[in-house]
mmCIF file of C-alpha atoms in Angstrom:
data_model
loop_
_atom_site.group_PDB
_atom_site.id
_atom_site.type_symbol
_atom_site.label_atom_id
_atom_site.label_comp_id
_atom_site.label_asym_id
_atom_site.label_seq_id
_atom_site.Cartn_x
_atom_site.Cartn_y
_atom_site.Cartn_z
ATOM 1 C CA MET A 866 22.350 0.838 20.424
ATOM 2 C CA VAL A 867 21.219 2.908 17.696
ATOM 3 C CA GLU A 868 20.453 1.088 14.389
ATOM 4 C CA ALA A 869 20.292 1.978 10.943
ATOM 5 C CA ASN A 870 17.778 0.297 9.709
ATOM 6 C CA GLN A 871 15.626 2.966 12.378
ATOM 7 C CA TYR A 872 15.904 6.528 10.719
ATOM 8 C CA ASN A 873 15.452 6.471 5.924
ATOM 9 C CA LEU A 874 16.661 9.561 4.987
ATOM 10 C CA THR A 875 14.491 12.261 3.815
ATOM 11 C CA GLU A 876 16.446 13.777 0.444
ATOM 12 C CA ASP A 877 17.166 16.874 1.487
ATOM 13 C CA GLU A 878 18.890 15.657 4.691
ATOM 14 C CA ALA A 879 20.418 13.096 1.863
ATOM 15 C CA ASP A 880 21.523 16.166 0.057
ATOM 16 C CA LEU A 881 22.711 18.061 2.969
ATOM 17 C CA TYR A 882 24.608 15.590 4.241
ATOM 18 C CA ASP A 883 26.029 14.374 1.353
ATOM 19 C CA ARG A 884 29.889 15.008 2.657
ATOM 20 C CA GLN A 885 29.562 13.459 5.496
ATOM 21 C CA ILE A 886 27.707 9.619 3.822
ATOM 22 C CA ARG A 887 30.609 9.898 1.731
ATOM 23 C CA LEU A 888 32.954 9.683 4.626
ATOM 24 C CA TRP A 889 31.516 7.522 6.872
ATOM 25 C CA GLY A 890 28.508 5.586 5.252
ATOM 26 C CA LEU A 891 25.046 5.361 5.014
ATOM 27 C CA ASP A 892 24.548 3.794 7.474
ATOM 28 C CA SER A 893 26.303 5.345 9.284
ATOM 29 C CA GLN A 894 24.666 8.790 8.790
ATOM 30 C CA LYS A 895 21.583 7.031 9.322
ATOM 31 C CA ARG A 896 22.422 6.074 13.165
ATOM 32 C CA LEU A 897 23.122 9.695 14.031
ATOM 33 C CA ARG A 898 19.950 10.891 12.647
ATOM 34 C CA ALA A 899 18.432 8.029 15.044
ATOM 35 C CA ALA A 900 20.697 9.493 17.781
ATOM 36 C CA THR A 901 19.065 11.805 20.836
ATOM 37 C CA VAL A 902 21.878 13.662 23.105
ATOM 38 C CA LEU A 903 21.356 14.937 26.131
ATOM 39 C CA LEU A 904 23.915 17.610 26.629
ATOM 40 C CA ILE A 905 24.559 18.571 30.621
ATOM 41 C CA GLY A 906 26.087 21.930 31.350
ATOM 42 C CA LEU A 907 26.028 25.177 28.525
ATOM 43 C CA LYS A 908 29.793 26.876 29.343
ATOM 44 C CA GLY A 909 32.214 27.023 26.523
ATOM 45 C CA LEU A 910 33.248 22.957 26.550
ATOM 46 C CA GLY A 911 29.655 22.245 25.753
ATOM 47 C CA ALA A 912 29.342 25.073 23.204
ATOM 48 C CA GLU A 913 31.754 23.617 21.666
ATOM 49 C CA PHE A 914 30.294 20.376 21.245
ATOM 50 C CA CYS A 915 27.088 21.086 20.545
ATOM 51 C CA LYS A 916 28.595 22.811 17.543
ATOM 52 C CA ASN A 917 29.679 19.791 16.249
ATOM 53 C CA ILE A 918 27.120 17.115 16.820
ATOM 54 C CA VAL A 919 25.018 19.608 15.864
ATOM 55 C CA LEU A 920 26.446 19.722 12.574
ATOM 56 C CA ALA A 921 27.262 15.948 12.284
ATOM 57 C CA GLY A 922 23.029 15.811 11.869
ATOM 58 C CA ILE A 923 21.929 13.778 14.737
ATOM 59 C CA LYS A 924 18.287 13.301 15.575
ATOM 60 C CA SER A 925 17.791 15.791 18.661
ATOM 61 C CA ILE A 926 19.328 16.964 21.929
ATOM 62 C CA THR A 927 18.239 18.213 24.920
ATOM 63 C CA LEU A 928 20.500 21.730 26.474
ATOM 64 C CA MET A 929 20.089 21.159 29.925
ATOM 65 C CA ASP A 930 21.946 24.031 32.252
ATOM 66 C CA ASP A 931 20.316 25.284 35.243
ATOM 67 C CA LYS A 932 23.216 28.302 35.730
ATOM 68 C CA ASN A 933 22.823 31.795 34.337
ATOM 69 C CA ALA A 934 26.355 33.323 32.098
ATOM 70 C CA THR A 935 28.377 35.106 33.368
ATOM 71 C CA GLU A 936 31.263 37.897 32.191
ATOM 72 C CA GLU A 937 33.550 34.863 31.696
ATOM 73 C CA GLU A 938 31.235 32.375 29.449
ATOM 74 C CA LYS A 939 31.814 36.036 26.975
ATOM 75 C CA PHE A 940 35.912 34.345 25.818
ATOM 76 C CA SER A 941 34.566 30.515 25.443
ATOM 77 C CA GLN A 942 31.031 31.004 25.024
ATOM 78 C CA PHE A 943 30.055 31.710 21.313
ATOM 79 C CA LEU A 944 26.471 30.675 21.239
ATOM 80 C CA ILE A 945 25.535 32.959 23.696
ATOM 81 C CA PRO A 946 24.963 36.804 21.936
ATOM 82 C CA ARG A 947 26.060 39.217 25.226
ATOM 83 C CA GLU A 948 23.441 40.877 25.579
ATOM 84 C CA LYS A 949 21.834 37.393 27.013
ATOM 85 C CA LEU A 950 24.494 37.633 29.589
ATOM 86 C CA GLY A 951 23.364 36.715 32.599
ATOM 87 C CA SER A 952 20.383 34.921 31.614
ATOM 88 C CA ASN A 953 20.253 30.921 31.466
ATOM 89 C CA ARG A 954 23.128 29.626 29.177
ATOM 90 C CA ALA A 955 20.853 26.975 28.423
ATOM 91 C CA ALA A 956 18.350 29.155 26.810
ATOM 92 C CA ALA A 957 20.534 31.711 25.459
ATOM 93 C CA SER A 958 22.857 28.671 23.515
ATOM 94 C CA LEU A 959 18.843 27.648 21.305
ATOM 95 C CA GLU A 960 18.823 30.202 19.162
ATOM 96 C CA ARG A 961 22.477 30.387 17.532
ATOM 97 C CA ALA A 962 22.654 26.480 17.709
ATOM 98 C CA GLN A 963 19.246 26.433 16.329
ATOM 99 C CA ARG A 964 21.350 27.978 13.491
ATOM 100 C CA LEU A 965 23.797 25.719 12.113
ATOM 101 C CA ASN A 966 21.460 23.153 11.846
ATOM 102 C CA PRO A 967 17.901 23.941 11.266
ATOM 103 C CA MET A 968 17.029 19.760 10.815
ATOM 104 C CA VAL A 969 17.454 19.038 14.376
ATOM 105 C CA GLU A 970 15.905 19.312 17.146
ATOM 106 C CA MET A 971 16.367 21.007 20.120
ATOM 107 C CA LYS A 972 14.816 21.357 23.586
ATOM 108 C CA VAL A 973 16.193 23.523 26.571
ATOM 109 C CA ASP A 974 16.040 22.307 29.973
ATOM 110 C CA SER A 975 17.083 24.720 32.581
ATOM 111 C CA ASP A 976 16.102 22.660 35.272
ATOM 112 C CA SER A 977 18.708 21.139 38.093
ATOM 113 C CA VAL A 978 20.717 17.353 37.525
ATOM 114 C CA ASP A 979 19.737 17.083 40.472
ATOM 115 C CA SER A 980 16.616 17.721 40.626
ATOM 116 C CA LYS A 981 16.399 15.141 37.944
ATOM 117 C CA THR A 982 14.820 11.048 38.259
ATOM 118 C CA ASP A 983 16.732 8.533 37.181
ATOM 119 C CA GLU A 984 14.553 7.971 33.995
ATOM 120 C CA PHE A 985 15.356 10.838 33.105
ATOM 121 C CA PHE A 986 18.447 10.247 31.687
ATOM 122 C CA THR A 987 17.553 6.217 30.536
ATOM 123 C CA GLN A 988 15.013 7.970 27.397
ATOM 124 C CA PHE A 989 18.385 9.291 25.876
ATOM 125 C CA HIS A 990 21.412 7.128 23.564
ATOM 126 C CA VAL A 991 23.866 9.722 24.629
ATOM 127 C CA VAL A 992 24.184 11.268 27.992
ATOM 128 C CA VAL A 993 27.201 13.914 27.823
ATOM 129 C CA ALA A 994 28.146 15.840 30.917
ATOM 130 C CA THR A 995 30.213 18.989 32.155
ATOM 131 C CA ASP A 996 30.508 20.925 34.631
ATOM 132 C CA CYS A 997 29.274 18.670 37.523
ATOM 133 C CA ASP A 998 30.302 17.365 40.637
ATOM 134 C CA MET A 999 32.588 13.862 41.111
ATOM 135 C CA ASP A 1000 28.589 12.814 43.121
ATOM 136 C CA GLN A 1001 26.605 13.855 40.194
ATOM 137 C CA LEU A 1002 29.194 12.014 37.738
ATOM 138 C CA LEU A 1003 28.521 8.935 39.789
ATOM 139 C CA ARG A 1004 25.211 8.720 40.122
ATOM 140 C CA ILE A 1005 24.766 9.912 36.373
ATOM 141 C CA ASN A 1006 27.329 7.210 34.596
ATOM 142 C CA LYS A 1007 25.246 3.940 37.191
ATOM 143 C CA ILE A 1008 21.996 4.917 35.962
ATOM 144 C CA CYS A 1009 23.092 4.842 32.127
ATOM 145 C CA HIS A 1010 25.659 1.701 32.167
ATOM 146 C CA ASN A 1011 22.675 0.824 34.312
ATOM 147 C CA ALA A 1012 20.456 1.117 31.248
ATOM 148 C CA ASN A 1013 22.875 0.717 28.231
ATOM 149 C CA VAL A 1014 22.655 4.473 27.069
ATOM 150 C CA LYS A 1015 26.188 6.120 26.282
ATOM 151 C CA PHE A 1016 28.063 7.477 28.953
ATOM 152 C CA PHE A 1017 30.741 10.573 28.651
ATOM 153 C CA CYS A 1018 32.094 13.415 30.449
ATOM 154 C CA ALA A 1019 34.354 15.980 30.578
ATOM 155 C CA ASP A 1020 36.221 19.427 30.978
ATOM 156 C CA VAL A 1021 37.967 22.522 30.453
ATOM 157 C CA PHE A 1022 39.860 23.751 33.387
ATOM 158 C CA GLY A 1023 43.467 26.755 31.835
ATOM 159 C CA PHE A 1024 44.870 24.860 29.568
ATOM 160 C CA TYR A 1025 44.065 21.222 30.918
ATOM 161 C CA GLY A 1026 41.306 19.226 29.621
ATOM 162 C CA TYR A 1027 39.775 15.568 29.918
ATOM 163 C CA MET A 1028 37.153 13.474 28.845
ATOM 164 C CA PHE A 1029 36.318 9.992 29.941
ATOM 165 C CA ALA A 1030 34.016 7.544 28.343
ATOM 166 C CA ASP A 1031 31.543 4.433 29.486
ATOM 167 C CA LEU A 1032 29.799 2.668 26.239
ATOM 168 C CA GLN A 1033 29.159 -0.346 28.237
ATOM 169 C CA THR A 1034 29.782 -2.523 25.682
ATOM 170 C CA GLN A 1035 30.844 -1.178 22.093
ATOM 171 C CA GLU A 1036 30.321 -2.819 18.473
ATOM 172 C CA TYR A 1037 32.492 -1.058 15.666
ATOM 173 C CA MET A 1038 34.206 -1.215 12.305
ATOM 174 C CA ASP A 1039 37.237 -0.025 11.761
ATOM 175 C CA GLU A 1040 39.221 0.423 8.269
ATOM 176 C CA ILE A 1041 42.849 -1.201 8.259
ATOM 177 C CA LYS A 1042 45.192 -0.734 5.894
ATOM 178 C CA THR A 1043 47.214 -3.802 4.720
ATOM 179 C CA VAL A 1044 49.429 -5.011 1.834
ATOM 180 C CA LYS A 1045 48.428 -7.705 -0.165
ATOM 181 C CA LYS A 1046 50.142 -9.550 -3.683
ATOM 182 C CA LEU A 1047 48.697 -9.247 -6.337
ATOM 183 C CA SER A 1048 48.517 -12.560 -8.360
ATOM 184 C CA LYS A 1049 47.321 -13.510 -12.047
ATOM 185 C CA ALA A 1050 46.234 -16.777 -13.508
ATOM 186 C CA ILE A 1051 48.402 -19.234 -15.351
ATOM 187 C CA GLY A 1052 45.498 -21.394 -16.975
ATOM 188 C CA ASN A 1053 43.850 -23.461 -13.809
ATOM 189 C CA LYS A 1054 45.692 -21.377 -11.583
ATOM 190 C CA LYS A 1055 47.221 -18.801 -9.735
ATOM 191 C CA GLN A 1056 50.526 -17.461 -9.731
ATOM 192 C CA LYS A 1057 51.845 -14.645 -7.593
ATOM 193 C CA LEU A 1058 54.096 -12.234 -7.909
ATOM 194 C CA GLN A 1059 56.536 -9.817 -6.614
ATOM 195 C CA ASP A 1060 54.271 -6.282 -7.002
ATOM 196 C CA THR A 1061 51.976 -5.926 -4.054
ATOM 197 C CA GLU A 1062 49.575 -2.745 -3.038
ATOM 198 C CA MET A 1063 47.614 -1.107 -0.207
ATOM 199 C CA VAL A 1064 44.097 -2.424 0.207
ATOM 200 C CA THR A 1065 41.205 -1.242 3.079
ATOM 201 C CA VAL A 1066 39.653 -3.876 4.815
ATOM 202 C CA ASN A 1067 37.041 -4.195 7.315
ATOM 203 C CA LYS A 1068 37.829 -5.472 10.388
ATOM 204 C CA LYS A 1069 34.843 -5.702 13.155
ATOM 205 C CA GLY A 1070 36.177 -5.036 16.810
ATOM 206 C CA THR A 1071 34.333 -5.153 20.671
ATOM 207 C CA LEU A 1072 35.351 -2.989 23.775
ATOM 208 C CA HIS A 1073 34.087 -3.655 27.285
ATOM 209 C CA TYR A 1074 34.046 -0.608 29.377
ATOM 210 C CA PRO A 1075 33.421 -0.168 32.894
ATOM 211 C CA THR A 1076 32.701 2.768 34.631
ATOM 212 C CA LEU A 1077 34.039 5.268 36.139
ATOM 213 C CA GLN A 1078 33.781 4.758 39.863
ATOM 214 C CA GLU A 1079 35.809 1.799 38.305
ATOM 215 C CA SER A 1080 38.408 3.557 36.539
ATOM 216 C CA LEU A 1081 39.092 6.812 38.960
ATOM 217 C CA LYS A 1082 40.770 3.448 41.157
ATOM 218 C CA VAL A 1083 44.559 3.503 40.018
ATOM 219 C CA CYS A 1084 45.845 0.473 40.121
ATOM 220 C CA LYS A 1085 47.808 -0.718 43.244
ATOM 221 C CA ASN A 1086 51.343 -0.903 41.999
ATOM 222 C CA ILE A 1087 51.331 2.985 41.137
ATOM 223 C CA ALA A 1088 54.614 3.656 43.458
ATOM 224 C CA ASN A 1089 56.484 1.034 40.825
ATOM 225 C CA MET A 1090 55.601 2.280 37.745
ATOM 226 C CA SER A 1091 58.343 3.299 35.744
ATOM 227 C CA LYS A 1092 59.222 7.433 35.462
ATOM 228 C CA ARG A 1093 58.146 7.483 32.276
ATOM 229 C CA THR A 1094 54.542 5.830 32.749
ATOM 230 C CA LEU A 1095 54.649 8.103 35.405
ATOM 231 C CA ALA A 1096 54.795 11.203 33.503
ATOM 232 C CA ASP A 1097 52.942 10.464 31.314
ATOM 233 C CA MET A 1098 49.987 9.758 34.646
ATOM 234 C CA VAL A 1099 50.495 13.435 35.722
ATOM 235 C CA SER A 1100 46.738 14.702 33.958
ATOM 236 C CA PHE A 1101 45.074 12.376 35.790
ATOM 237 C CA PHE A 1102 46.655 13.340 38.988
ATOM 238 C CA LEU A 1103 45.215 16.320 38.071
ATOM 239 C CA LEU A 1104 42.031 15.560 36.898
ATOM 240 C CA LYS A 1105 41.784 13.855 41.086
ATOM 241 C CA ILE A 1106 43.105 17.477 42.264
ATOM 242 C CA LEU A 1107 40.953 18.902 40.129
ATOM 243 C CA LEU A 1108 37.611 17.347 41.267
ATOM 244 C CA LYS A 1109 38.292 17.367 44.985
ATOM 245 C CA PHE A 1110 38.524 21.683 44.595
ATOM 246 C CA ARG A 1111 35.317 21.223 42.588
ATOM 247 C CA ALA A 1112 33.873 19.303 46.027
ATOM 248 C CA ASP A 1113 35.446 21.273 48.159
ATOM 249 C CA VAL A 1114 35.382 24.893 47.357
ATOM 250 C CA GLY A 1115 32.051 24.272 44.564
ATOM 251 C CA ARG A 1116 33.454 25.625 41.812
ATOM 252 C CA ASN A 1117 36.307 25.503 39.419
ATOM 253 C CA PRO A 1118 40.115 27.690 39.927
ATOM 254 C CA GLN A 1119 38.715 31.012 38.683
ATOM 255 C CA ALA A 1120 41.021 33.999 37.357
ATOM 256 C CA ALA A 1121 39.240 36.286 39.648
ATOM 257 C CA THR A 1122 40.508 34.361 42.835
ATOM 258 C CA ARG A 1123 43.935 33.050 41.247
ATOM 259 C CA VAL A 1124 46.085 33.373 44.470
ATOM 260 C CA GLU A 1125 43.968 31.535 47.280
ATOM 261 C CA ASP A 1126 43.359 28.648 44.533
ATOM 262 C CA LEU A 1127 46.668 28.461 43.799
ATOM 263 C CA GLU A 1128 47.273 27.397 47.305
ATOM 264 C CA THR A 1129 44.460 25.372 47.756
ATOM 265 C CA LEU A 1130 45.110 23.752 44.487
ATOM 266 C CA LYS A 1131 48.503 23.033 46.443
ATOM 267 C CA LYS A 1132 47.232 21.809 49.861
ATOM 268 C CA ILE A 1133 44.954 19.219 47.917
ATOM 269 C CA ARG A 1134 47.947 18.295 44.923
ATOM 270 C CA GLU A 1135 49.998 17.050 48.487
ATOM 271 C CA SER A 1136 46.581 14.722 50.317
ATOM 272 C CA GLU A 1137 45.961 13.711 46.956
ATOM 273 C CA MET A 1138 49.747 12.349 45.840
ATOM 274 C CA GLN A 1139 50.173 11.353 49.292
ATOM 275 C CA SER A 1140 46.869 9.122 49.007
ATOM 276 C CA PHE A 1141 49.098 7.590 45.627
ATOM 277 C CA LYS A 1142 52.404 7.203 47.268
ATOM 278 C CA VAL A 1143 54.041 9.750 45.054
ATOM 279 C CA ALA A 1144 56.240 12.584 45.465
ATOM 280 C CA VAL A 1145 54.381 15.797 45.640
ATOM 281 C CA ASP A 1146 56.663 16.928 42.820
ATOM 282 C CA GLN A 1147 54.982 14.756 39.966
ATOM 283 C CA VAL A 1148 52.514 17.229 39.918
ATOM 284 C CA PRO A 1149 54.727 20.810 39.431
ATOM 285 C CA ASP A 1150 53.299 23.991 40.280
ATOM 286 C CA GLU A 1151 53.513 25.106 36.687
ATOM 287 C CA TYR A 1152 51.036 22.674 35.828
ATOM 288 C CA LEU A 1153 48.633 23.905 39.079
ATOM 289 C CA SER A 1154 48.856 27.574 37.725
ATOM 290 C CA ASN A 1155 47.527 26.555 34.165
ATOM 291 C CA LEU A 1156 43.734 25.717 35.520
ATOM 292 C CA PHE A 1157 42.339 28.645 35.532
ATOM 293 C CA SER A 1158 38.970 29.570 33.410
ATOM 294 C CA GLN A 1159 37.850 28.026 30.590
ATOM 295 C CA ILE A 1160 40.937 28.510 27.257
ATOM 296 C CA SER A 1161 39.064 28.793 24.255
ATOM 297 C CA PRO A 1162 41.043 27.420 22.384
ATOM 298 C CA ILE A 1163 41.616 24.771 24.643
ATOM 299 C CA CYS A 1164 37.760 24.834 24.454
ATOM 300 C CA ALA A 1165 37.658 23.786 20.624
ATOM 301 C CA ILE A 1166 40.216 21.165 20.661
ATOM 302 C CA LEU A 1167 38.294 19.081 23.590
ATOM 303 C CA GLY A 1168 34.077 19.875 22.231
ATOM 304 C CA GLY A 1169 36.518 18.321 18.844
ATOM 305 C CA GLU A 1170 37.654 14.787 20.433
ATOM 306 C CA LEU A 1171 34.642 14.657 22.560
ATOM 307 C CA ALA A 1172 32.113 15.240 19.388
ATOM 308 C CA GLN A 1173 34.060 12.963 17.459
ATOM 309 C CA GLU A 1174 34.312 10.246 19.687
ATOM 310 C CA VAL A 1175 29.559 10.453 20.167
ATOM 311 C CA ILE A 1176 30.504 10.388 16.193
ATOM 312 C CA LYS A 1177 31.977 7.365 16.168
ATOM 313 C CA THR A 1178 30.406 6.374 19.051
ATOM 314 C CA VAL A 1179 26.375 5.991 17.370
ATOM 315 C CA SER A 1180 27.708 5.465 14.119
ATOM 316 C CA GLN A 1181 30.088 2.404 14.863
ATOM 317 C CA LYS A 1182 32.828 3.571 12.877
ATOM 318 C CA GLY A 1183 35.636 3.598 14.030
ATOM 319 C CA GLU A 1184 37.615 2.617 17.278
ATOM 320 C CA PRO A 1185 36.882 4.788 20.315
ATOM 321 C CA HIS A 1186 38.793 5.593 23.352
ATOM 322 C CA ASP A 1187 39.665 3.183 25.896
ATOM 323 C CA ASN A 1188 38.577 4.960 28.627
ATOM 324 C CA PHE A 1189 40.381 8.160 29.618
ATOM 325 C CA PHE A 1190 41.179 11.791 26.670
ATOM 326 C CA PHE A 1191 43.512 14.024 28.440
ATOM 327 C CA PHE A 1192 44.835 17.782 26.880
ATOM 328 C CA ASN A 1193 48.712 17.907 28.988
ATOM 329 C CA PRO A 1194 48.331 21.540 30.146
ATOM 330 C CA VAL A 1195 52.109 22.103 29.318
ATOM 331 C CA ARG A 1196 52.905 19.725 26.862
ATOM 332 C CA ASN A 1197 50.088 20.342 24.695
ATOM 333 C CA HIS A 1198 49.353 17.211 23.324
ATOM 334 C CA GLY A 1199 46.780 14.449 23.605
ATOM 335 C CA ILE A 1200 46.827 11.141 25.501
ATOM 336 C CA VAL A 1201 44.714 7.785 26.088
ATOM 337 C CA ILE A 1202 45.193 5.970 29.061
ATOM 338 C CA LYS A 1203 42.954 2.847 30.178
ATOM 339 C CA ASN A 1204 40.684 2.647 33.040
ATOM 340 C CA GLY A 1205 42.812 5.182 34.585
ATOM 341 C CA HIS A 1206 46.660 3.197 34.650
#
């Protein structure tokens, strides 16, 4: 955990982050200013997260991506100038990202995730992985879990998005509204009045998180869930289908190959749902038709949610999600599911 006493704010920093200090307190801001973040993947979601976390005032962020920006990026990746399409995504994002907050240290790493040693990931307080395949996510999460590095992974597929957190053991402080009865002194005694007032009290909490591998194991009784509970699981089923698609095809579903990709998604849906012993129509075609490319507004929603969770984690202010967050592409709402069930 990032300790507040590791960093003292300068006058310029105190002035720049004045509103945030008023919102979540000086100690929380100090923890943010001491935090180092690794961001893997600079597509639309990565750009949104980068913007939000840099404006929050962390110490440093490393932008890591070994791929070049494509034409698709110009619709959701606002950090990359049009003239830099075709160049490395991380390097092309650096200049605009730095302008957001010159006080944040920024580095670019154009190496692949697979080329990095285990020790590379342990030098950060927080690792955020996007646009990675399942093997990469499981490997990075295992490294982070063993080294007590906070781990997040997230992605956007069309109108659908997900986020996962493994914070190992997370201590936090939450503000709770409660009713307090008023009293007045009568001699040497206090007498309670009928009048009340709302007061805010601080509540300490501790959460324990499983790894991604453990969380992806849906409970054995999934087939016996109620219809309402099963309906909430559609976003989880979509995640399994999409990660299998990425593993089999080597990319995400894309608009340019929509017809072929939709057929592939249907075949994967059938095999995945059979493994869960759940009817295929639990994930209707309507959902599959909304999974193509990265949609800018969805990147903004997930990027905001992801940054908020990282801020809560580092600052220890507020209870973080435990541990999946899904954005439903048909219902247009978010839901938190614990441990995949």
